[in-house]
């Protein structure tokens, strides 16, 4: 075959073809698939990290300030841009799915999730494997924090906020009613204390519930019976009718919904914050994230609120609602090395953990930092900070950290599966009917079991 | 098809009357000149020499022979004429196919799979539809939606029509004030309006309970809670339908009312015998629009009664919640199936409304 004459058009065509081939074949080219594990850190001079969170960007700003304090030199090479993915964790998960469906374009470097959503994405292999990178920090992390970040023996996340069970109560009202929280050791004692409180102070209640049993309350109740999961993977079936935790949930709700025990106010409704303000709600069984809400709702009540361990449900007071919040690095993140450096320094180093506590009130979960907390002085309030979180002992008393640290040692969570969001929504729908008195415990459990089977089937099958 | 030379012996274009449709009359458009004929040769597409002897009729214009020869060949011209309208509507067609039809068909396919939006999809056939049709909350959500639709449409359309008639015909002053005042709530964003109603209908500290001195559990009572949603829908949309009805009223010839008054008709009789029949097409438009918007309602009940997860209790959830819940849970197949199980009833309802309200005049509303 005679050689083709090389005119200008053919020259340009050949050049473009060669360039495209080289681009596609290159490891970092657009067609390359990123491994879920990445190589040694190679931070560029200035890297901008996009971090997706829900609600407000505060948590990103806190983490970055902690990063700056702990590693000022490294922080000069990394900037952080918060991206609010929606009002709640489920909206962020939804955004993550959409980004994945779009082939990973505009994928953030870091995404904040609750433990609830981690199994879905970890099982799908779309999260970076941090097992090797986190090795230097493992010894210093408390075991529950490490487990929170793990899935199938791999570390796929970096914890940022544990959500252990904490009971917040108005010490002044309890004292007036003659209630000793230390004597409230189980739910029956809690209910009895509620009656005592309401008799002494008819406008005050030890709990609150109206049309809905809050999800955090129900998850906190069932996790007293850990290990617990909706779906028994070995048996290949849902187990809400057979696992004692789910029945105990409704038995407990049945006691709590009594009119002299619970104020007729639902959580996160317009009536909720005012009910704290006027003393209608005198205590709340909840998780440690309430530390960030109460000072916003009732700043004038600093010093009146105290914390205590939850009463036992069944034989235990371990548990949490969602386990905790974590940072994940998507496998398709553009700057995974810089993202890990930022997250690890802010959350897993001693200096970063203590800075996060000072700035955002986040309890550290690395042992070296926890040891220093009891002797820490109250930090100066941040100048110009929006909604600054007060130093927890200033608002909740000196026993705050011992109570919370103790609860974090008993942190357990539902063994979530990839269909957890749908399982939770079905569960809460049935609980609404129960709380409304439309059906009894057996009917509720059987109905929930039937819906889980018909609407989800096998949650691990995609 | 008739062709022939003009009386001056020059080539002529002969108009071809538009065919009458089965029902309608000639629409009054310009006659269409179609076939150019060379008088010298008698040639012309589909014509014979005999045709040249036919007497010319309805000559509309003539052109020089050279111009006729330079004109496009008939087949080419016919093709161009056929394509031109499509070129004009091409932007819409392209966007319709790319942004609606394509995704809709994709969702139809998706509804037969189990798919999280990424990774592999598993074929499940009609299982998603079976799941939904066997799910009690799916039907409960439809039931809630029907209540919002029927009650909301009845209140909204009746009030909007009465207001429109009063403002248009009524002996009241300040019409320039009433028109924007009634329309004003429609300007407010639905989300903002719902948040205001959330405060109004809050069970404990709500304004409505306080003003009325009652203790209605708006968030628990299935009837009262739905009434709150209907009130919001009506308050927000009455202004829009008011404007629609006002526009409809202006299309009615005032002489009809004058004649009726001369004959002694009352205002009620005028409304019943003149206004209502002649506004049939306006009503059709209003009913179809309010039906579609009601059946795909989402924001109002969730914003008024939403709690921790932002969603209303099951007793108030509209059918769109089923779509949202599945989307939020990453169940794209189920969400697609829900979408089709909402779309099909909307089409059926719209078709029934068209048939019932179309009337005898062709129904081209």
XYZ file of N, CA, C and O in Angstrom, chain B residues 163-293:
524
model
N -66.006 35.130 43.100
C -65.275 36.398 43.199
C -65.133 37.053 41.828
O -65.283 38.269 41.691
N -64.844 36.244 40.827
C -64.678 36.787 39.479
C -65.983 37.406 38.984
O -65.984 38.504 38.410
N -67.097 36.723 39.205
C -68.391 37.250 38.760
C -68.727 38.534 39.511
O -69.190 39.521 38.917
N -68.464 38.517 40.819
C -68.766 39.720 41.609
C -67.929 40.901 41.159
O -68.429 42.018 41.023
N -66.669 40.664 40.930
C -65.798 41.773 40.530
C -66.117 42.237 39.115
O -66.082 43.433 38.818
N -66.490 41.326 38.237
C -66.737 41.688 36.831
C -68.121 42.302 36.635
O -68.284 43.292 35.934
N -69.120 41.686 37.257
C -70.489 42.148 37.041
C -71.054 42.921 38.226
O -72.041 43.624 38.082
N -70.470 42.710 39.390
C -71.086 43.225 40.606
C -71.061 44.734 40.690
O -70.147 45.383 40.172
N -72.027 45.297 41.364
C -72.089 46.753 41.518
C -71.223 47.234 42.678
O -71.702 47.827 43.630
N -69.959 46.881 42.615
C -69.067 47.270 43.704
C -67.976 48.180 43.166
O -67.549 48.045 42.017
N -67.531 49.061 44.006
C -66.463 49.958 43.607
C -65.110 49.350 43.935
O -65.021 48.291 44.560
N -64.073 50.016 43.486
C -62.722 49.596 43.822
C -62.282 48.320 43.152
O -61.514 47.543 43.731
N -62.761 48.095 41.932
C -62.370 46.857 41.245
C -60.863 46.805 41.001
O -60.268 45.733 40.980
N -60.286 47.970 40.797
C -58.838 47.993 40.572
C -58.075 47.541 41.811
O -56.942 47.100 41.718
N -58.714 47.678 42.959
C -58.087 47.199 44.192
C -58.288 45.696 44.348
O -57.362 44.957 44.698
N -59.497 45.230 44.078
C -59.810 43.829 44.343
C -59.004 42.872 43.461
O -58.598 41.800 43.904
N -58.803 43.265 42.222
C -58.116 42.331 41.312
C -56.717 41.980 41.812
O -56.410 40.802 41.996
N -55.859 42.949 42.076
C -54.531 42.557 42.594
C -54.594 41.997 44.008
O -53.809 41.122 44.367
N -55.543 42.488 44.800
C -55.610 42.016 46.188
C -55.942 40.521 46.240
O -55.362 39.769 47.032
N -56.879 40.122 45.408
C -57.257 38.696 45.405
C -56.142 37.844 44.825
O -55.920 36.714 45.245
N -55.405 38.401 43.872
C -54.339 37.624 43.235
C -53.089 37.536 44.108
O -52.272 36.625 43.962
N -52.963 38.464 45.040
C -51.721 38.614 45.797
C -51.204 37.319 46.452
O -50.014 37.014 46.367
N -52.048 36.537 47.126
C -51.503 35.322 47.774
C -50.793 34.395 46.800
O -49.865 33.675 47.186
N -51.208 34.422 45.540
C -50.578 33.538 44.561
C -49.145 33.932 44.269
O -48.358 33.116 43.788
N -48.815 35.169 44.558
C -47.457 35.629 44.310
C -46.490 35.017 45.323
O -45.323 34.788 45.040
N -47.012 34.725 46.498
C -46.139 34.194 47.547
C -45.690 32.772 47.195
O -46.469 31.973 46.678
N -44.439 32.486 47.477
C -43.921 31.135 47.220
C -44.695 30.121 48.063
O -45.033 30.394 49.225
N -44.966 28.969 47.467
C -45.757 27.957 48.163
C -45.096 27.533 49.468
O -45.765 27.298 50.484
N -43.775 27.470 49.442
C -43.058 27.039 50.655
C -43.233 28.069 51.768
O -43.506 27.734 52.921
N -43.122 29.336 51.399
C -43.283 30.390 52.412
C -44.699 30.373 52.969
O -44.911 30.499 54.182
N -45.673 30.209 52.075
C -47.058 30.166 52.535
C -47.279 28.988 53.482
O -47.953 29.115 54.515
N -46.689 27.850 53.137
C -46.865 26.668 53.987
C -46.238 26.878 55.356
O -46.779 26.430 56.374
N -45.112 27.548 55.389
C -44.465 27.788 56.679
C -45.321 28.707 57.558
O -45.376 28.542 58.778
N -45.986 29.659 56.914
C -46.893 30.524 57.680
C -48.058 29.700 58.225
O -48.444 29.834 59.390
N -48.582 28.827 57.385
C -49.702 27.993 57.841
C -49.257 27.020 58.927
O -50.051 26.595 59.753
N -47.987 26.632 58.887
C -47.476 25.777 59.954
C -47.614 26.477 61.296
O -47.999 25.867 62.299
N -47.319 27.755 61.301
C -47.463 28.526 62.537
C -48.938 28.703 62.899
O -49.317 28.606 64.065
N -49.749 28.948 61.881
C -51.176 29.134 62.150
C -51.809 27.890 62.747
O -52.617 27.962 63.676
N -51.418 26.730 62.220
C -52.078 25.485 62.625
C -51.216 24.624 63.558
O -51.459 23.432 63.676
N -50.244 25.221 64.187
C -49.474 24.460 65.186
C -50.424 24.031 66.300
O -51.287 24.805 66.723
N -50.302 22.796 66.759
C -51.299 22.272 67.702
C -51.308 22.968 69.053
O -52.362 23.178 69.644
N -50.162 23.354 69.558
C -50.130 23.946 70.883
C -50.264 25.453 70.862
O -51.253 26.027 71.325
N -49.268 26.083 70.273
C -49.217 27.546 70.292
C -49.730 28.152 69.000
O -49.446 29.314 68.707
N -50.485 27.410 68.227
C -50.935 27.890 66.932
C -51.900 29.055 67.033
O -52.675 29.172 67.986
N -51.853 29.906 66.009
C -52.692 31.105 66.007
C -54.167 30.729 65.921
O -55.014 31.315 66.617
N -54.491 29.765 65.090
C -55.904 29.404 64.901
C -56.507 28.905 66.207
O -57.598 29.327 66.604
N -55.819 28.008 66.866
C -56.330 27.510 68.146
C -56.469 28.644 69.162
O -57.440 28.694 69.913
N -55.497 29.531 69.176
C -55.534 30.629 70.146
C -56.696 31.576 69.866
O -57.429 31.964 70.774
N -56.860 31.928 68.606
C -57.916 32.883 68.249
C -59.302 32.281 68.476
O -60.210 32.936 69.003
N -59.453 31.031 68.072
C -60.765 30.390 68.211
C -61.021 29.869 69.629
O -62.137 29.470 69.949
N -59.962 29.828 70.420
C -60.134 29.315 71.778
C -60.431 27.833 71.819
O -61.170 27.361 72.688
N -59.869 27.104 70.889
C -60.087 25.650 70.838
C -58.743 24.946 70.995
O -57.683 25.579 71.026
N -58.795 23.638 71.074
C -57.565 22.856 71.213
C -57.595 21.703 70.209
O -57.612 20.530 70.577
N -57.620 22.072 68.956
C -57.696 21.059 67.900
C -56.299 20.501 67.629
O -55.344 21.255 67.454
N -56.221 19.193 67.609
C -54.940 18.536 67.311
C -54.771 18.462 65.795
O -54.988 17.425 65.181
N -54.378 19.563 65.205
C -54.282 19.633 63.739
C -53.335 18.586 63.179
O -53.525 18.113 62.067
N -52.312 18.258 63.935
C -51.311 17.323 63.419
C -51.677 15.869 63.674
O -50.950 14.965 63.269
N -52.768 15.626 64.362
C -53.154 14.252 64.656
C -54.520 13.890 64.086
O -54.751 12.746 63.707
N -55.407 14.844 64.065
C -56.762 14.579 63.593
C -56.770 14.531 62.069
O -56.464 15.531 61.405
N -57.113 13.381 61.536
C -57.022 13.197 60.083
C -57.917 14.180 59.333
O -57.550 14.663 58.258
N -59.084 14.488 59.886
C -60.001 15.394 59.199
C -59.524 16.840 59.282
O -59.379 17.522 58.261
N -59.266 17.302 60.490
C -58.872 18.702 60.651
C -57.515 18.982 60.002
O -57.295 20.071 59.459
N -56.632 18.023 60.087
C -55.328 18.216 59.458
C -55.464 18.403 57.954
O -54.820 19.287 57.359
N -56.321 17.598 57.360
C -56.509 17.734 55.899
C -57.199 19.059 55.575
O -56.924 19.670 54.541
N -58.085 19.486 56.463
C -58.739 20.774 56.240
C -57.717 21.908 56.212
O -57.832 22.847 55.418
N -56.723 21.802 57.074
C -55.675 22.834 57.093
C -54.938 22.863 55.754
O -54.638 23.937 55.221
N -54.667 21.686 55.228
C -53.970 21.622 53.934
C -54.852 22.190 52.826
O -54.387 22.960 51.970
N -56.137 21.836 52.849
C -57.061 22.351 51.842
C -57.162 23.880 51.953
O -57.189 24.587 50.938
N -57.202 24.376 53.174
C -57.271 25.832 53.371
C -56.057 26.513 52.761
O -56.179 27.551 52.099
N -54.902 25.925 52.962
C -53.689 26.500 52.379
C -53.753 26.484 50.859
O -53.450 27.487 50.195
N -54.133 25.348 50.307
C -54.218 25.230 48.852
C -55.186 26.262 48.283
O -54.891 26.922 47.286
N -56.349 26.374 48.918
C -57.361 27.304 48.410
C -56.874 28.747 48.530
O -56.950 29.522 47.568
N -56.347 29.083 49.703
C -55.889 30.454 49.913
C -54.824 30.845 48.895
O -54.808 31.954 48.370
N -53.968 29.898 48.600
C -52.838 30.198 47.728
C -53.230 30.277 46.266
O -52.656 31.035 45.493
N -54.229 29.491 45.846
C -54.487 29.381 44.401
C -55.775 30.057 43.944
O -56.009 30.138 42.737
N -56.592 30.534 44.862
C -57.837 31.185 44.439
C -57.540 32.370 43.515
O -58.209 32.568 42.502
N -56.527 33.134 43.824
C -56.203 34.313 43.029
C -55.899 33.968 41.583
O -56.319 34.674 40.661
N -55.182 32.869 41.401
C -54.811 32.485 40.034
C -56.053 32.101 39.223
O -56.242 32.554 38.094
N -56.926 31.306 39.822
C -58.131 30.898 39.094
C -59.108 32.067 38.968
O -59.885 32.135 38.007
N -59.057 32.986 39.894
C -59.847 34.206 39.793
C -59.491 34.952 38.506
O -60.371 35.396 37.759
N -58.217 35.056 38.241
C -57.771 35.741 37.024
C -58.209 34.972 35.779
O -58.652 35.559 34.781
N -58.102 33.658 35.856
C -58.527 32.837 34.714
C -60.013 33.050 34.433
O -60.429 33.237 33.283
N -60.811 33.052 35.486
C -62.250 33.221 35.294
C -62.582 34.639 34.823
O -63.491 34.833 34.016
N -61.848 35.605 35.316
C -62.064 36.970 34.825
C -61.808 37.038 33.320
O -62.582 37.650 32.580
N -60.740 36.412 32.895
C -60.430 36.397 31.461
C -61.548 35.703 30.694
O -61.945 36.145 29.604
N -62.078 34.628 31.257
C -63.173 33.924 30.602
C -64.409 34.794 30.502
O -65.113 34.797 29.474
N -64.682 35.559 31.518
C -65.869 36.415 31.507
C -65.782 37.487 30.428
O -66.800 37.881 29.842
N -64.574 37.954 30.174
C -64.439 39.013 29.178
C -64.701 38.515 27.753
O -64.897 39.316 26.848
N -64.697 37.213 27.558
C -64.944 36.678 26.214
C -66.433 36.596 25.887
O -66.806 36.284 24.765
N -67.275 36.825 26.870
C -68.725 36.720 26.640
C -69.258 38.074 26.172
O -68.991 39.114 26.796
N -69.990 38.045 25.103
C -70.538 39.268 24.527
C -71.521 39.917 25.517
O -72.528 39.293 25.882
N -71.284 41.149 25.935
C -72.177 41.798 26.914
C -73.606 41.961 26.405
O -74.545 42.069 27.199
N -73.754 41.967 25.067
C -75.105 42.144 24.519
C -76.024 40.992 24.922
O -77.239 41.155 25.000
N -75.396 39.832 25.167
C -76.211 38.695 25.595
C -76.871 38.989 26.943
O -78.041 38.674 27.161
N -76.083 39.597 27.830
C -76.656 39.953 29.139
C -77.726 41.039 28.982
O -78.778 40.986 29.636
N -77.424 42.007 28.111
C -78.400 43.079 27.900
C -79.713 42.515 27.370
O -80.802 42.877 27.839
N -79.597 41.612 26.419
C -80.807 41.012 25.845
C -81.565 40.220 26.901
O -82.807 40.270 26.972
N -80.809 39.512 27.736
C -81.459 38.711 28.771
C -82.171 39.599 29.780
O -83.273 39.285 30.236
N -81.535 40.722 30.090
C -82.165 41.643 31.049
C -83.450 42.232 30.469
O -84.438 42.413 31.175
N -83.391 42.528 29.176
C -84.593 43.047 28.523
C -85.718 42.025 28.630
O -86.890 42.357 28.833
N -85.309 40.752 28.540
C -86.318 39.693 28.647
C -86.696 39.399 30.093
O -87.467 38.467 30.368
N -86.094 40.126 31.029
C -86.492 39.974 32.424
C -85.704 38.939 33.201
O -86.134 38.509 34.285
N -84.573 38.533 32.682
C -83.780 37.523 33.390
C -83.115 38.125 34.633
O -82.683 39.285 34.616
N -83.047 37.327 35.677
C -82.364 37.762 36.892
C -80.867 37.517 36.749
O -80.410 36.828 35.815
N -80.085 38.029 37.709
C -78.633 37.824 37.657
C -78.293 36.344 37.750
O -77.392 35.836 37.069
N -79.039 35.645 38.600
C -78.781 34.213 38.745
C -79.082 33.468 37.454
O -78.334 32.587 37.033
N -80.185 33.860 36.819
C -80.546 33.213 35.547
C -79.508 33.522 34.472
O -79.175 32.660 33.657
N -79.016 34.754 34.484
C -77.969 35.102 33.510
C -76.726 34.245 33.733
O -76.113 33.743 32.778
N -76.369 34.080 34.992
C -75.187 33.272 35.284
C -75.396 31.830 34.835
O -74.518 31.217 34.219
N -76.577 31.305 35.152
C -76.831 29.900 34.847
C -76.977 29.661 33.349
O -76.490 28.661 32.826
N -77.638 30.584 32.662
C -77.959 30.324 31.264
C -76.986 30.942 30.279
O -76.967 30.562 29.113
N -76.207 31.909 30.717
C -75.270 32.542 29.785
C -73.820 32.282 30.217
O -73.016 31.724 29.463
N -73.514 32.680 31.441
C -72.117 32.623 31.872
C -71.593 31.187 31.923
O -70.542 30.876 31.353
N -72.312 30.351 32.614
C -71.809 28.978 32.793
C -71.645 28.250 31.461
O -70.586 27.669 31.204
N -72.642 28.260 30.584
C -72.427 27.534 29.310
C -71.310 28.103 28.463
O -70.535 27.369 27.865
N -71.205 29.425 28.438
C -70.197 30.019 27.563
C -68.791 29.979 28.142
O -67.823 30.253 27.444
N -68.705 29.664 29.413
C -67.364 29.542 30.012
C -66.944 28.087 30.157
O -66.016 27.770 30.917
N -67.601 27.246 29.429
C -67.308 25.817 29.566
C -65.835 25.510 29.312
O -65.208 24.748 30.031
N -65.290 26.140 28.294
C -63.873 25.865 27.989
C -62.956 26.405 29.076
O -61.926 25.820 29.387
N -63.326 27.522 29.651
C -62.522 28.065 30.760
C -62.576 27.118 31.951
O -61.561 26.872 32.612
N -63.768 26.604 32.211
C -63.888 25.647 33.312
C -63.052 24.398 33.046
O -62.425 23.849 33.938
N -63.085 23.947 31.792
C -62.295 22.765 31.448
C -60.829 23.005 31.749
O -60.156 22.196 32.389
N -60.333 24.149 31.318
C -58.938 24.491 31.569
C -58.654 24.518 33.074
O -57.682 23.930 33.555
N -59.534 25.185 33.815
C -59.313 25.319 35.253
C -59.343 23.967 35.962
O -58.497 23.679 36.823
N -60.304 23.153 35.589
C -60.443 21.858 36.256
C -59.248 20.955 35.952
O -58.713 20.284 36.837
N -58.820 20.971 34.702
C -57.674 20.131 34.337
C -56.422 20.600 35.077
O -55.672 19.792 35.642
N -56.214 21.890 35.095
C -55.012 22.413 35.746
C -55.022 22.128 37.244
O -54.037 21.648 37.816
N -56.145 22.369 37.893
C -56.171 22.171 39.339
C -56.086 20.678 39.671
O -55.541 20.290 40.710
N -56.587 19.846 38.780
C -56.491 18.398 39.013
C -55.037 17.944 38.937
O -54.557 17.194 39.793
N -54.356 18.408 37.909
C -52.962 17.986 37.735
C -52.102 18.475 38.902
O -51.322 17.723 39.479
N -52.274 19.746 39.258
C -51.444 20.272 40.357
C -51.790 19.618 41.686
O -50.925 19.428 42.533
